[in-house]
Amino acid sequence: MRIVVLAGGVGAARFLLGVRRLDAEVTAIVNTADDLTLHGLRICPDLDSVMYTLGGGADAERGWGRAEESWTVSRELAAHDAEAPWFSLGDKDIATHLMRTRMLDAGYGLSDVTAALCRRWEPGVRLLPMSDDRVETHVVADFDDGQRAVHFQEWWVRHRAEPEARRFVFTGAADAKPGPGVLEAIGSADAVLIAPSNPVVSVAPILAVPGIREALREGPAPVVGVSPIIGGAVVRGMADRCLSTLDVEVSAAGVGGLYGARSEEGVLDGWLIDEGDSAEIPGVTVRSRPLWMTDPEATEAMAREALDIAEVAA
Ligand code: GDP
Ligand code: CA
């Protein structure tokens, strides 16, 4: 069986730890709109979160970056008053970005580079960037000195998502092509799952790459989303700040409605929500169960339930 998962970073990585336990060929289509260039290095936070987590090299407590990390280079850069001291880069992590940047500079696509990095990490899941083209989420927000657009990471990491966001812009998305293998993976999948990722800045950019949304809507595979909301709140982090910008209620019903029914203008056939939540979306099969990703076994059971809604057995 073939399963495709639309994936952001940390939430998706945890979800994939469960999906990977199924007897299936799993392809993750990963958001790249969080990517940024600092100190001349191309950094892909969501791809790296998934790669390190599935490869057993992630720092579980911090939630991002490498385990047993050191920070010598970052301290030296700070002493030079280098750009973006708010974005922490560990020494081991920097090695990944050096490898990636060198390959990109040599003319390889991000998907080739990702495959090369995965030869070391062996994530057990095929990782496909949503696009090899540059797409970046920018946030138009109200800062103390007025309204301006900044890179998503600057709003999220530097400003902790505090300045009121007015809009999210996925620069480059309109001209981006789906990454190599992305449309083929969707077209030959038995089921597509949307990971419990941030709907606004992790999943929406993937759907904004022309062709991907259409492939999901027109493809043969059922599409089932897993809610990132539990008990009417985002589990960790600040994703609620993104939903309020779009005037979407922070609830399983709100996020499900944002994705929408495939029979209408949306993408969902099924929507898996937490047992304490409720949602009614015409045209979408909604089912509930505990959605805490406490460990890979519990998460595997969640993924099985999502496949059950899709009416495919794993
Ligand atoms: P990021 O790109 O690193 O921010 O990660 P994602 O976009 O993939 O996922 C972040 C989202 O994962 C958070 O906003 C949470 O709503 C969701 N999340 C984290 N842990 C859990 C969990 O245990 N269960 C569920 N259902 N959602 C979770
Ligand atoms: Ca992310």
Coordinates of C-alpha atoms and ligand atoms in Angstrom, one line a residue:
M1 CA 0.0 0.0 0.0
R2 CA 1.1 3.5 -0.7
I3 CA 0.5 6.4 1.7
V4 CA 1.3 10.0 1.0
V5 CA 1.5 12.4 3.9
L6 CA 1.4 16.2 3.6
A7 CA 3.9 17.4 6.2
G8 CA 5.1 20.4 8.1
G9 CA 7.8 20.2 10.7
V10 CA 7.7 18.9 14.3
G11 CA 4.0 17.9 14.4
A12 CA 4.4 16.0 11.1
A13 CA 7.6 14.4 12.2
R14 CA 5.9 12.9 15.2
F15 CA 3.0 11.8 13.1
L16 CA 5.3 10.1 10.6
L17 CA 7.0 8.1 13.4
G18 CA 3.6 6.4 13.8
V19 CA 2.8 6.1 10.0
R20 CA 6.2 4.5 9.4
R21 CA 5.1 1.6 11.6
L22 CA 2.4 0.6 9.1
D23 CA 3.0 -2.0 6.4
A24 CA 3.1 0.6 3.7
E25 CA 5.3 2.6 1.4
V26 CA 5.2 6.1 2.8
T27 CA 6.0 9.4 1.0
A28 CA 6.0 12.7 2.8
I29 CA 5.5 15.8 0.8
V30 CA 7.2 18.4 3.0
N31 CA 6.6 22.2 3.3
T32 CA 9.6 24.2 2.2
A33 CA 8.1 27.7 2.7
D34 CA 9.7 28.0 6.1
D35 CA 13.1 27.8 4.4
L36 CA 15.6 30.7 4.7
T37 CA 19.1 31.7 3.9
L38 CA 21.4 32.8 6.8
H39 CA 25.1 33.3 6.7
G40 CA 25.0 32.1 3.1
L41 CA 23.5 28.8 4.2
R42 CA 20.2 27.4 2.9
I43 CA 18.2 26.1 5.9
C44 CA 15.1 23.9 5.6
P45 CA 13.6 23.7 9.0
D46 CA 10.6 21.4 8.2
L47 CA 12.6 19.0 6.1
D48 CA 15.3 18.8 8.8
S49 CA 12.8 18.3 11.6
V50 CA 11.3 15.4 9.8
M51 CA 14.7 14.0 8.7
Y52 CA 16.4 14.2 12.1
T53 CA 13.3 12.9 13.9
L54 CA 12.8 9.9 11.7
G55 CA 16.6 9.3 11.5
G56 CA 16.9 9.2 15.3
G57 CA 19.0 12.3 15.5
A58 CA 16.5 14.9 16.8
D59 CA 16.5 16.6 20.2
A60 CA 13.2 15.3 21.5
E61 CA 13.0 17.8 24.4
R62 CA 13.8 21.0 22.5
G63 CA 11.6 19.8 19.7
W64 CA 13.9 21.0 16.9
G65 CA 17.5 20.6 15.9
R66 CA 20.0 17.8 16.7
A67 CA 20.4 15.9 19.9
E68 CA 23.7 16.4 21.9
E69 CA 24.2 19.7 20.0
S70 CA 26.9 22.3 20.7
W71 CA 26.8 26.0 19.8
T72 CA 30.3 27.1 19.2
V73 CA 29.7 28.6 15.7
S74 CA 26.6 30.5 16.9
R75 CA 28.5 32.1 19.7
E76 CA 31.3 33.1 17.4
L77 CA 28.8 34.6 14.9
A78 CA 27.1 36.5 17.8
A79 CA 30.5 37.9 18.8
H80 CA 30.9 39.2 15.2
D81 CA 27.4 40.8 15.5
A82 CA 26.4 38.7 12.5
E83 CA 22.8 38.6 11.1
A84 CA 19.9 37.0 12.8
P85 CA 21.3 36.1 16.2
W86 CA 17.7 35.0 17.2
F87 CA 17.9 32.0 14.9
S88 CA 19.9 29.4 16.7
L89 CA 22.1 27.1 14.6
G90 CA 23.8 24.2 16.3
D91 CA 27.2 23.0 15.1
K92 CA 25.9 19.6 14.0
D93 CA 22.9 21.3 12.3
I94 CA 25.3 23.6 10.4
A95 CA 27.0 20.6 8.9
T96 CA 23.7 19.7 7.2
H97 CA 23.3 23.2 5.9
L98 CA 26.8 23.3 4.6
M99 CA 26.2 20.0 2.7
R100 CA 22.9 21.3 1.3
T101 CA 24.2 24.7 0.2
R102 CA 27.2 23.2 -1.5
M103 CA 25.0 20.8 -3.5
L104 CA 22.5 23.5 -4.4
D105 CA 25.4 25.7 -5.5
A106 CA 26.6 22.9 -7.7
G107 CA 23.2 22.9 -9.5
Y108 CA 21.4 20.0 -7.8
G109 CA 17.7 20.5 -7.0
L110 CA 16.5 20.5 -3.4
S111 CA 14.8 17.1 -4.0
D112 CA 18.2 15.6 -5.1
V113 CA 19.9 17.2 -2.1
T114 CA 17.2 15.9 0.3
A115 CA 17.6 12.4 -1.1
A116 CA 21.4 12.7 -0.6
L117 CA 21.0 13.8 3.0
C118 CA 18.6 11.0 3.6
R119 CA 21.1 8.4 2.5
R120 CA 22.8 9.2 5.8
W121 CA 19.7 9.6 7.9
E122 CA 17.6 6.7 6.5
P123 CA 14.3 8.1 7.6
G124 CA 12.4 5.0 6.3
V125 CA 10.0 7.4 4.5
R126 CA 10.5 9.0 1.2
L127 CA 10.9 12.8 1.8
L128 CA 9.9 15.0 -1.1
P129 CA 10.1 18.8 -0.9
M130 CA 6.8 20.3 -2.0
S131 CA 8.8 22.2 -4.7
D132 CA 12.4 22.6 -5.8
D133 CA 11.5 26.3 -6.5
R134 CA 12.0 28.9 -3.9
V135 CA 8.7 29.6 -2.0
E136 CA 8.8 31.6 1.2
T137 CA 6.1 32.5 3.7
H138 CA 6.2 36.2 4.5
V139 CA 4.1 37.8 7.2
V140 CA 2.6 41.2 7.0
A141 CA 2.3 42.3 10.7
D142 CA 1.9 45.3 12.9
F143 CA 5.2 46.1 14.5
D144 CA 5.9 48.9 17.0
D145 CA 7.2 51.0 14.1
G146 CA 4.4 50.2 11.7
Q147 CA 3.2 47.6 9.4
R148 CA 5.7 45.6 7.3
A149 CA 6.4 42.2 5.8
V150 CA 9.0 40.0 7.3
H151 CA 10.1 36.4 6.6
F152 CA 7.9 33.9 8.6
Q153 CA 10.9 32.9 10.7
E154 CA 11.5 36.4 11.8
W155 CA 7.9 36.8 12.9
W156 CA 7.7 33.4 14.5
V157 CA 11.2 33.0 16.1
R158 CA 12.4 36.5 16.7
H159 CA 9.1 38.1 17.6
R160 CA 7.4 34.9 19.0
A161 CA 4.4 35.6 16.7
E162 CA 3.4 38.6 19.0
P163 CA 3.0 41.4 16.4
E164 CA -0.5 41.0 15.1
A165 CA -0.3 39.3 11.7
R166 CA -2.5 40.7 8.9
R167 CA -1.7 38.4 6.1
F168 CA 0.5 35.5 5.0
V169 CA 2.0 35.7 1.6
F170 CA 3.7 32.7 0.0
T171 CA 6.2 34.4 -2.2
G172 CA 7.1 32.5 -5.4
A173 CA 4.2 30.0 -4.9
A174 CA 2.3 31.1 -8.0
D175 CA 5.3 30.3 -10.3
A176 CA 6.5 27.2 -8.4
K177 CA 6.2 23.8 -9.8
P178 CA 5.6 20.7 -7.7
G179 CA 8.8 18.9 -6.8
P180 CA 9.9 15.9 -8.9
G181 CA 7.8 12.9 -7.9
V182 CA 5.1 14.9 -6.0
L183 CA 2.3 14.6 -8.5
E184 CA 3.2 11.0 -9.3
A185 CA 3.1 10.1 -5.6
I186 CA -0.3 11.7 -5.1
G187 CA -1.6 10.1 -8.3
S188 CA -0.5 6.6 -7.3
A189 CA -1.4 6.8 -3.6
D190 CA -3.9 4.5 -2.0
A191 CA -4.5 7.2 0.6
V192 CA -3.4 10.8 1.3
L193 CA -3.1 11.9 5.0
I194 CA -2.7 15.5 6.1
A195 CA -0.5 15.4 9.2
P196 CA -1.6 17.3 12.3
S197 CA 0.6 20.3 11.2
N198 CA 0.0 24.0 11.3
P199 CA -2.8 24.5 8.7
V200 CA -1.8 28.1 7.9
V201 CA 1.9 28.0 7.5
S202 CA 2.8 24.3 7.1
V203 CA -0.1 22.8 5.0
A204 CA -1.4 25.8 3.2
P205 CA 1.9 26.6 1.4
I206 CA 2.0 23.0 0.1
L207 CA -1.6 23.4 -1.3
A208 CA -0.6 26.8 -2.8
V209 CA 1.9 25.2 -5.2
P210 CA -0.1 25.1 -8.5
G211 CA -1.0 21.5 -9.4
I212 CA -0.9 20.0 -5.9
R213 CA -4.3 21.0 -4.7
E214 CA -5.7 19.9 -8.1
A215 CA -4.0 16.6 -7.9
L216 CA -5.5 15.9 -4.5
R217 CA -9.0 17.0 -5.6
E218 CA -8.9 15.0 -8.9
G219 CA -6.8 12.1 -7.8
P220 CA -8.1 8.6 -7.0
A221 CA -6.9 8.5 -3.4
P222 CA -9.1 9.5 -0.5
V223 CA -7.8 12.5 1.5
V224 CA -8.1 12.3 5.2
G225 CA -6.8 15.1 7.6
V226 CA -5.8 14.7 11.2
S227 CA -6.6 17.6 13.4
P228 CA -3.8 19.6 15.0
I229 CA -6.3 20.9 17.5
I230 CA -7.1 19.1 20.8
G231 CA -9.8 20.4 23.1
G232 CA -10.2 23.6 21.1
A233 CA -6.5 24.6 21.4
V234 CA -3.3 24.0 19.5
V235 CA -1.3 21.4 21.3
R236 CA 2.0 23.2 21.4
G237 CA 3.3 26.4 20.0
M238 CA 1.6 29.4 18.6
A239 CA -0.4 28.1 15.6
D240 CA -3.5 29.8 17.1
R241 CA -1.9 33.2 16.2
C242 CA -2.0 32.1 12.5
L243 CA -5.6 30.9 12.6
S244 CA -6.9 34.2 14.1
T245 CA -5.3 36.1 11.2
L246 CA -7.5 34.2 8.8
D247 CA -10.5 34.6 11.1
V248 CA -10.6 30.8 11.5
E249 CA -11.9 29.5 14.8
V250 CA -9.2 27.6 16.8
S251 CA -11.2 24.4 16.8
A252 CA -11.4 21.1 14.9
A253 CA -14.4 22.4 13.1
G254 CA -12.6 25.6 12.1
V255 CA -9.5 23.8 10.7
G256 CA -11.6 21.2 9.0
G257 CA -13.7 23.9 7.4
L258 CA -10.5 25.7 6.3
Y259 CA -9.4 22.5 4.4
G260 CA -12.9 22.0 3.2
A261 CA -14.8 19.1 1.6
R262 CA -13.5 17.7 -1.7
S263 CA -17.1 17.6 -2.9
E264 CA -17.1 21.4 -2.5
E265 CA -14.0 23.5 -3.1
G266 CA -11.8 21.8 -0.6
V267 CA -9.6 18.7 -0.4
L268 CA -11.0 16.5 2.5
D269 CA -12.9 13.3 2.2
G270 CA -12.3 12.5 5.9
W271 CA -11.4 14.5 9.1
L272 CA -10.1 12.8 12.2
I273 CA -10.6 14.9 15.3
D274 CA -9.9 14.4 19.0
E275 CA -12.6 12.7 21.2
G276 CA -13.2 15.9 23.1
D277 CA -13.9 18.0 19.9
S278 CA -16.7 18.1 17.5
A279 CA -17.0 19.1 13.9
E280 CA -19.6 18.8 11.2
I281 CA -18.5 19.4 7.6
P282 CA -21.0 18.6 4.9
G283 CA -19.5 16.0 2.5
V284 CA -16.7 15.0 5.0
T285 CA -16.7 11.8 7.1
V286 CA -15.7 13.0 10.6
R287 CA -14.6 10.6 13.3
S288 CA -13.1 11.1 16.7
R289 CA -10.6 9.4 18.9
P290 CA -7.7 10.5 21.2
L291 CA -5.2 12.4 19.1
W292 CA -2.3 12.8 21.5
M293 CA 0.9 11.6 19.8
T294 CA 2.4 10.4 23.1
D295 CA 4.5 7.6 21.4
P296 CA 4.8 6.0 18.0
E297 CA 2.4 3.2 19.0
A298 CA -0.4 5.6 19.9
T299 CA 0.3 7.6 16.8
E300 CA 0.2 4.4 14.6
A301 CA -3.3 3.8 16.0
M302 CA -4.3 7.3 14.9
A303 CA -2.9 6.7 11.4
R304 CA -4.8 3.4 11.2
E305 CA -8.1 5.1 12.1
A306 CA -7.4 7.8 9.5
L307 CA -6.9 5.0 6.9
D308 CA -10.1 3.3 8.1
I309 CA -12.0 6.5 7.3
A310 CA -10.3 6.4 3.9
E311 CA -11.6 2.8 3.7
V312 CA -8.2 1.3 3.1
A313 CA -6.8 -1.3 5.4
A314 CA -3.1 -1.2 6.6
Ligands
GDP1 P1 6.3 23.0 12.8 O1 6.4 23.3 11.3 O2 7.6 22.6 13.4 O3 5.6 24.1 13.5 O4 5.4 21.8 13.0 P2 4.0 21.3 12.3 O5 3.4 22.4 11.5 O6 4.2 20.0 11.6 O7 3.1 21.0 13.5 C1 2.8 21.9 14.5 C2 1.4 21.6 15.1 O8 1.4 20.2 15.5 C3 1.1 22.3 16.3 O9 0.5 23.5 16.0 C4 0.1 21.4 17.0 O10 -1.2 21.8 16.8 C5 0.3 20.0 16.4 N1 0.6 19.0 17.3 C6 1.8 18.9 18.1 N2 1.7 17.8 18.9 C7 0.5 17.2 18.6 C8 -0.2 16.0 19.2 O11 0.3 15.3 20.0 N3 -1.4 15.7 18.6 C9 -2.0 16.5 17.7 N4 -3.2 16.2 17.2 N5 -1.4 17.6 17.2 C10 -0.2 17.9 17.6
CA2 CA 7.5 24.7 10.0

